[in-house]
CSV table of C-alpha atoms in Angstrom, one decimal:
chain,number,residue,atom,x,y,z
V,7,UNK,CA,0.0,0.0,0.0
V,8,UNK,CA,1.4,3.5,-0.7
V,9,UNK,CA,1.1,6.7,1.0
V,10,UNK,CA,3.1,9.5,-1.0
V,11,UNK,CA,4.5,9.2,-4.5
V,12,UNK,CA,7.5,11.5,-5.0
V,13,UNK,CA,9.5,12.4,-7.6
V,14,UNK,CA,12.5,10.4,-8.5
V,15,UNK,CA,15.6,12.8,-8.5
V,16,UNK,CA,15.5,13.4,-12.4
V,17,UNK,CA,12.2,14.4,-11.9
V,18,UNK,CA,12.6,16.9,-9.5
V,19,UNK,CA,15.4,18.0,-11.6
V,20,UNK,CA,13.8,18.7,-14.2
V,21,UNK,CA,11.1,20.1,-12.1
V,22,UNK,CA,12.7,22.9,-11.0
V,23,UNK,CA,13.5,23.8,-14.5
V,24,UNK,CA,10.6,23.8,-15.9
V,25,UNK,CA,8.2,25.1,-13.2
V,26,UNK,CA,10.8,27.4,-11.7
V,27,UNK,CA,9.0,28.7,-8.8
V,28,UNK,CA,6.3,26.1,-8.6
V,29,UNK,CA,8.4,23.4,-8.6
V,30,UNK,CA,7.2,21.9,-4.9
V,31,UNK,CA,3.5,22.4,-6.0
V,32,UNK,CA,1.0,19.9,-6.9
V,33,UNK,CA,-1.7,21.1,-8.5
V,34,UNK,CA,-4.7,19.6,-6.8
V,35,UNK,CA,-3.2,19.9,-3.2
V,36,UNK,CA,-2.7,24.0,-4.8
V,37,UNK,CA,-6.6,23.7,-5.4
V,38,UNK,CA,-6.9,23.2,-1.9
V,39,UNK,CA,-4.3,25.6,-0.1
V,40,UNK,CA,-5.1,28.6,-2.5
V,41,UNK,CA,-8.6,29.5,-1.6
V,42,UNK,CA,-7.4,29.4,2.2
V,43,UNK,CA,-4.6,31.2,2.3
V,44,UNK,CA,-6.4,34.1,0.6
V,45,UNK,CA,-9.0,34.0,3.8
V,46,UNK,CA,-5.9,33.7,5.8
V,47,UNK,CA,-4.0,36.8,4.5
V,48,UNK,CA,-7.4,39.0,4.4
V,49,UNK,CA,-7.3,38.6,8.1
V,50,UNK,CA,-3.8,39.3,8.4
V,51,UNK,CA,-2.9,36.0,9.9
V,52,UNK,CA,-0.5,34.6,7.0
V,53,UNK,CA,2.8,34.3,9.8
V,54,UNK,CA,0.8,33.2,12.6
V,55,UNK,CA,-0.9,29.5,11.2
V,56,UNK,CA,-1.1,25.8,12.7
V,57,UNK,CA,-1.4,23.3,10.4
V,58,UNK,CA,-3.3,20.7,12.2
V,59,UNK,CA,-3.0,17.2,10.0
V,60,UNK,CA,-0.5,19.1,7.8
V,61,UNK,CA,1.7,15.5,7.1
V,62,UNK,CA,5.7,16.2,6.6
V,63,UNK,CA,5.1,19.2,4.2
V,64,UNK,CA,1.2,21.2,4.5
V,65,UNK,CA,0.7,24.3,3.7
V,66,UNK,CA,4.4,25.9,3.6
V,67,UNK,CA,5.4,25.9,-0.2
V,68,UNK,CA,1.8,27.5,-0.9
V,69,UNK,CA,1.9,30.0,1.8
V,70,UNK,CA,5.6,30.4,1.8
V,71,UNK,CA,5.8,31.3,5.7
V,72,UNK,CA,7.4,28.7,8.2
V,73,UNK,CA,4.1,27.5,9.7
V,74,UNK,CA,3.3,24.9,12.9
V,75,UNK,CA,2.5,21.9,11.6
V,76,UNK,CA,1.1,19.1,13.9
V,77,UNK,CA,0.6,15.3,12.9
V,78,UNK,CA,1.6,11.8,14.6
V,79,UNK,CA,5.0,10.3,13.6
V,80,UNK,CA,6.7,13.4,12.4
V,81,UNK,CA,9.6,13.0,14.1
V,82,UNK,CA,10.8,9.7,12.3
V,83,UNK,CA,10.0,11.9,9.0
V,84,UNK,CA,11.9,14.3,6.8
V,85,UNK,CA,9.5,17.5,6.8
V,86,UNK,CA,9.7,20.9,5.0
V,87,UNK,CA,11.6,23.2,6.1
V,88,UNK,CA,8.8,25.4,6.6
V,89,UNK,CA,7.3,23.0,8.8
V,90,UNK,CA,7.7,23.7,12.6
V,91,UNK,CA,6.7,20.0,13.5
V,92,UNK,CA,4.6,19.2,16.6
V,93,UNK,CA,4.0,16.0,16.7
V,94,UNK,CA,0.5,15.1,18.7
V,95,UNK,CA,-2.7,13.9,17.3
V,96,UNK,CA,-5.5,16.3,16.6
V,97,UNK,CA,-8.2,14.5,19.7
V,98,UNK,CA,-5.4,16.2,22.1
V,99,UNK,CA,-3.0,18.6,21.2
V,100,UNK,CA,-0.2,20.8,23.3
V,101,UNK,CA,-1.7,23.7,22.8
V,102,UNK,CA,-3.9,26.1,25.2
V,103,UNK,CA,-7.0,27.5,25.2
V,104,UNK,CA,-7.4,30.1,22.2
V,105,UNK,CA,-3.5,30.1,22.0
V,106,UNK,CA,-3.2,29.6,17.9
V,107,UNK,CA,-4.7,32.8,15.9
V,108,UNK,CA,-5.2,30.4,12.9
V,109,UNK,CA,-5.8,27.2,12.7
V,110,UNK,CA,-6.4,25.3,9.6
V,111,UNK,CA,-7.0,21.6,8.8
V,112,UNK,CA,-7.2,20.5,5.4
V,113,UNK,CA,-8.1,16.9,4.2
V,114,UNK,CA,-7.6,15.7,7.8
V,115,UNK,CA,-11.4,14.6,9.1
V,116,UNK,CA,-12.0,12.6,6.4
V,117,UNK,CA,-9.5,10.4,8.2
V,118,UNK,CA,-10.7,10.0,11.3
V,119,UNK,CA,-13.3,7.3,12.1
V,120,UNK,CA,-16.6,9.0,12.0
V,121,UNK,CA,-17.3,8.3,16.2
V,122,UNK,CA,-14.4,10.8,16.6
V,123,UNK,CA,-14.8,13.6,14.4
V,124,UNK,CA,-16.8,15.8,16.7
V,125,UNK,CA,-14.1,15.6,18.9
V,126,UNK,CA,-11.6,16.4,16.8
V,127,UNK,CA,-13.6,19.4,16.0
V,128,UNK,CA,-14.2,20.3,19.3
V,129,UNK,CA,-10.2,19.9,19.7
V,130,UNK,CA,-9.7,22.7,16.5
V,131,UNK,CA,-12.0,25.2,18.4
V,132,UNK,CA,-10.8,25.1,21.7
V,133,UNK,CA,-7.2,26.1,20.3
V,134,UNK,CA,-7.8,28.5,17.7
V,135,UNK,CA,-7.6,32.3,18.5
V,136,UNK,CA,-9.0,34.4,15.5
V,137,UNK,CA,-9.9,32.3,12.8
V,138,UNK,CA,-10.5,28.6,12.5
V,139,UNK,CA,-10.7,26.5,8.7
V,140,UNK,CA,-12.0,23.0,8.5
V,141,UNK,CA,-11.8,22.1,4.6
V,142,UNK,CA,-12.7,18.3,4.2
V,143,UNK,CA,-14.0,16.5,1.1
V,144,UNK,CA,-17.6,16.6,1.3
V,145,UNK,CA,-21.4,14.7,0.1
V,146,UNK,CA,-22.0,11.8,-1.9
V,147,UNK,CA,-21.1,13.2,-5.3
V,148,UNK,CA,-17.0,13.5,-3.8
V,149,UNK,CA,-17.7,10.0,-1.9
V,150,UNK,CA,-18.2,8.4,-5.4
V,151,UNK,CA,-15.5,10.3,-7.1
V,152,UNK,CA,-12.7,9.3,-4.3
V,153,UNK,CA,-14.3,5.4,-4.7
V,154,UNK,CA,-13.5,5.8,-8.4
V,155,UNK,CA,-10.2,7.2,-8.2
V,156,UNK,CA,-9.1,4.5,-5.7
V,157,UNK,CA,-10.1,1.8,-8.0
V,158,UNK,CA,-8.2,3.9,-10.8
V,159,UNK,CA,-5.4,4.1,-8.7
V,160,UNK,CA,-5.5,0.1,-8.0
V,161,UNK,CA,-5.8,-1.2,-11.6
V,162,UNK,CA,-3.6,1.4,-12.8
V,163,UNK,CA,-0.8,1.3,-10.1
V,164,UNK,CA,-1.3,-2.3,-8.9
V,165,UNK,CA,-1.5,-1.1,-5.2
V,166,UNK,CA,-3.8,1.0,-3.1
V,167,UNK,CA,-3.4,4.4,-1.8
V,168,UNK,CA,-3.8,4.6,1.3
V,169,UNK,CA,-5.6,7.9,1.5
V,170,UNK,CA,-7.4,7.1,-1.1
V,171,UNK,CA,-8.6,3.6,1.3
V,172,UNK,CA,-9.5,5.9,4.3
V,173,UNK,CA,-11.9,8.3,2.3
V,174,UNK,CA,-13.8,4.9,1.5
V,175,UNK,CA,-13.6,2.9,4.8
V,176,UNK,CA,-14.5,6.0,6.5
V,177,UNK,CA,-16.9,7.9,4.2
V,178,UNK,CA,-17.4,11.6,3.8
V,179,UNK,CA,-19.1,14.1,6.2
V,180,UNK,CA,-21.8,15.6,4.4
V,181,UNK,CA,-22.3,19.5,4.6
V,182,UNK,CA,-24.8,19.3,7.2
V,183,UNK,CA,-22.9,17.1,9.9
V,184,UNK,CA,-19.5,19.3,8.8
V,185,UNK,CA,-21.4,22.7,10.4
V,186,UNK,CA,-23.0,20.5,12.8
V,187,UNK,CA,-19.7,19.6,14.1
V,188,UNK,CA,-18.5,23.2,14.1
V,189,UNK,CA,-21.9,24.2,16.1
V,190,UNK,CA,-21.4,21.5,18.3
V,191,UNK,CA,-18.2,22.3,19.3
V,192,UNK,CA,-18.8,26.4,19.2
V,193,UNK,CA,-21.4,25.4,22.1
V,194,UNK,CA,-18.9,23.0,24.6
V,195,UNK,CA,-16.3,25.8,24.5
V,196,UNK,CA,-19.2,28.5,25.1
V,197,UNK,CA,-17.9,30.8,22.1
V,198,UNK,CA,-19.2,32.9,19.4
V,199,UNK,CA,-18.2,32.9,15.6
V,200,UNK,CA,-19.4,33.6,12.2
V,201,UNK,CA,-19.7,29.9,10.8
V,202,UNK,CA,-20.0,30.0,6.7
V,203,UNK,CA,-19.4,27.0,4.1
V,204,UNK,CA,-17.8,27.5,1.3
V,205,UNK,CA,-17.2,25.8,-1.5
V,206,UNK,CA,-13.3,24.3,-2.8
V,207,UNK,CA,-12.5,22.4,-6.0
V,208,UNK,CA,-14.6,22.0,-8.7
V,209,UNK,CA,-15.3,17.9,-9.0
V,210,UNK,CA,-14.8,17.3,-12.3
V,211,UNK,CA,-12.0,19.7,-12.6
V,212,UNK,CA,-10.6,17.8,-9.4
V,213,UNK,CA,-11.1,14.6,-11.8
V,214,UNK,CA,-8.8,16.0,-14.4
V,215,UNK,CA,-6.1,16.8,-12.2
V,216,UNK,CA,-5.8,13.6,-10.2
V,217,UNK,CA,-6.5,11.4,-13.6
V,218,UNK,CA,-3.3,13.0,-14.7
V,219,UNK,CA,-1.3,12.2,-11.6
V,220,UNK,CA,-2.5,8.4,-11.2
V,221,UNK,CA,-1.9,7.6,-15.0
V,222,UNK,CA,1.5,9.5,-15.2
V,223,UNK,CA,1.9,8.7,-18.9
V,224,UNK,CA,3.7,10.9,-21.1
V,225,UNK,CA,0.8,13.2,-22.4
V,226,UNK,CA,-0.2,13.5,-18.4
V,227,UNK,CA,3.2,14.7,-17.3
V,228,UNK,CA,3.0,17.4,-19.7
V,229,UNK,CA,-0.7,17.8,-18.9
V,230,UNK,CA,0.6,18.3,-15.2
V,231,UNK,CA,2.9,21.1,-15.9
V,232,UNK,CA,0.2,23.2,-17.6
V,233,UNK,CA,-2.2,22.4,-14.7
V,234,UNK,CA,0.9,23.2,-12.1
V,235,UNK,CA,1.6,26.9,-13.5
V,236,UNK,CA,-2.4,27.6,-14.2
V,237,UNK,CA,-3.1,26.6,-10.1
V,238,UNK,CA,-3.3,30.3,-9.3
V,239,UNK,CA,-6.2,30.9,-11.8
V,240,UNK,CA,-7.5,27.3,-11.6
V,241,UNK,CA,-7.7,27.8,-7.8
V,242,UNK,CA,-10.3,30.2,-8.3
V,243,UNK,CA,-13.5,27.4,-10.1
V,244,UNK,CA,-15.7,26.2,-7.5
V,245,UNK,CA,-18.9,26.0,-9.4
V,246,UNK,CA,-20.7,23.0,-8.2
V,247,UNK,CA,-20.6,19.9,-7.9
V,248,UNK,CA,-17.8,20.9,-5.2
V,249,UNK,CA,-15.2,18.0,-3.9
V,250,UNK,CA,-14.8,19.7,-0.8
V,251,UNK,CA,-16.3,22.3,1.6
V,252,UNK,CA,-14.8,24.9,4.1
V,253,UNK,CA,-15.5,25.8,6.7
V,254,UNK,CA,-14.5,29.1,8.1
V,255,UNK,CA,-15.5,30.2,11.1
V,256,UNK,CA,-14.4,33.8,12.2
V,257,UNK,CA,-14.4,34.4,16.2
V,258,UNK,CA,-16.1,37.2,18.0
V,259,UNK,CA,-14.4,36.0,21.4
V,260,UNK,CA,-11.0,36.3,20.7
């Protein structure tokens, strides 16, 4: 079973020749850091972020700021060098009450079983300060897109993914549980926000781009490279169908 495909060293070679200062970006993770790190730098909070879930690399090389990332076993793991790693799981984290001004976690709740997501939400909203983002791949339209992809990635590959594995053994929070979640957990820690949900990724765009990265063929590679430099524009289509839905939820009690 896999769990991250990187490049060989000729391919990151060539990489950074070709996509010069995108090099380190992957289009469909771009797709998903873009959107929030716009929300993150209208409210001024673009040098003060904790990754929660962020894995060995996060948010950094989209952001380009050192940010805190937390995730289990990252300290048996190269990360980024803009990755401050804390390594804790996101049901109980270091951190105190209200202590991180942003918090974000991306593609994280999808992969934890469904009997302890709310607490891992409740966990996000205790920490965060100012501003709080839950983006997570969302509804039954982006649970049978991610079944499809990991059977894609089986018969092409001849192994599973293992993210791909956990969006299906686990299933997708719909819409409605993700802001019942963040309600939920607004209420425990007695706070106030401004909850909206937002839509990230168009689905069918989302298809492209991963299409391209499980085949890998020649046509795709090239495909890739096109997709990797038109990520700031691309990042931008959210037109339903959706794959994914943020959450962003603004404090009044910070």
């Amino acid at each position: 079973m896999m769990d991250h495909d990187e490049l060989s060293p000729r391919e990151a070679a060539i990489a950074r020749v070709v996509l010069g200062p995108f090099h380190e970006w992957n289009p469909d993770i771009a797709l998903r850091y873009l959107p929030i790190i716009r929300l993150i730098k209208k409210h001024g909070l673009h040098d003060k972020v904790t990754d929660i879930g962020s894995g060995s690399i996060g948010i950094g090389p989209y952001l380009r700021r050192a940010v805190t990332g937390v995730d289990t076993n990252l300290t048996s793991r190269s990360v980024h060098p803009l990755l401050q790693p804390v390594e804790a799981s996101v049901l109980d984290t270091p951190f105190d009450d209200r202590s991180r001004p942003c918090v974000i976690s991306v593609d994280m709740l999808e992969h934890v079983p469904v009997a302890l997501r709310q607490a891992a939400v409740d966990e996000l909203v205790r920490i965060a300060g100012r501003l709080l983002i839950v983006a997570v791949p969302s509804g039954p339209e982006a649970e049978q897109h991610d079944k499809e992809m990991a059977e894609l990635f089986r018969t092409t590959r001849g192994v599973e993914f293992r993210f791909f594995r956990e969006h299906v053994e686990n299933g997708l929070p719909t819409p409605a549980e993700l802001a019942d979640y963040v309600e939920r957990a607004l209420a425990k820690h007695g706070r106030k926000a401004n909850v909206r949900l937002l839509p990230n990724a168009n689905l069918r765009l989302r298809e492209f781009i991963v299409r391209r990265w499980i085949r890998r063929a020649a046509v795709d590679k090239v495909a890739w490279v096109l997709l990797t430099w038109l990520s700031p524009v691309l990042s931008y289509v959210h037109r339903e169908p959706a794959y994914r839905r943020l959450a962003v939820v603004e404090f009044r009690d910070a």
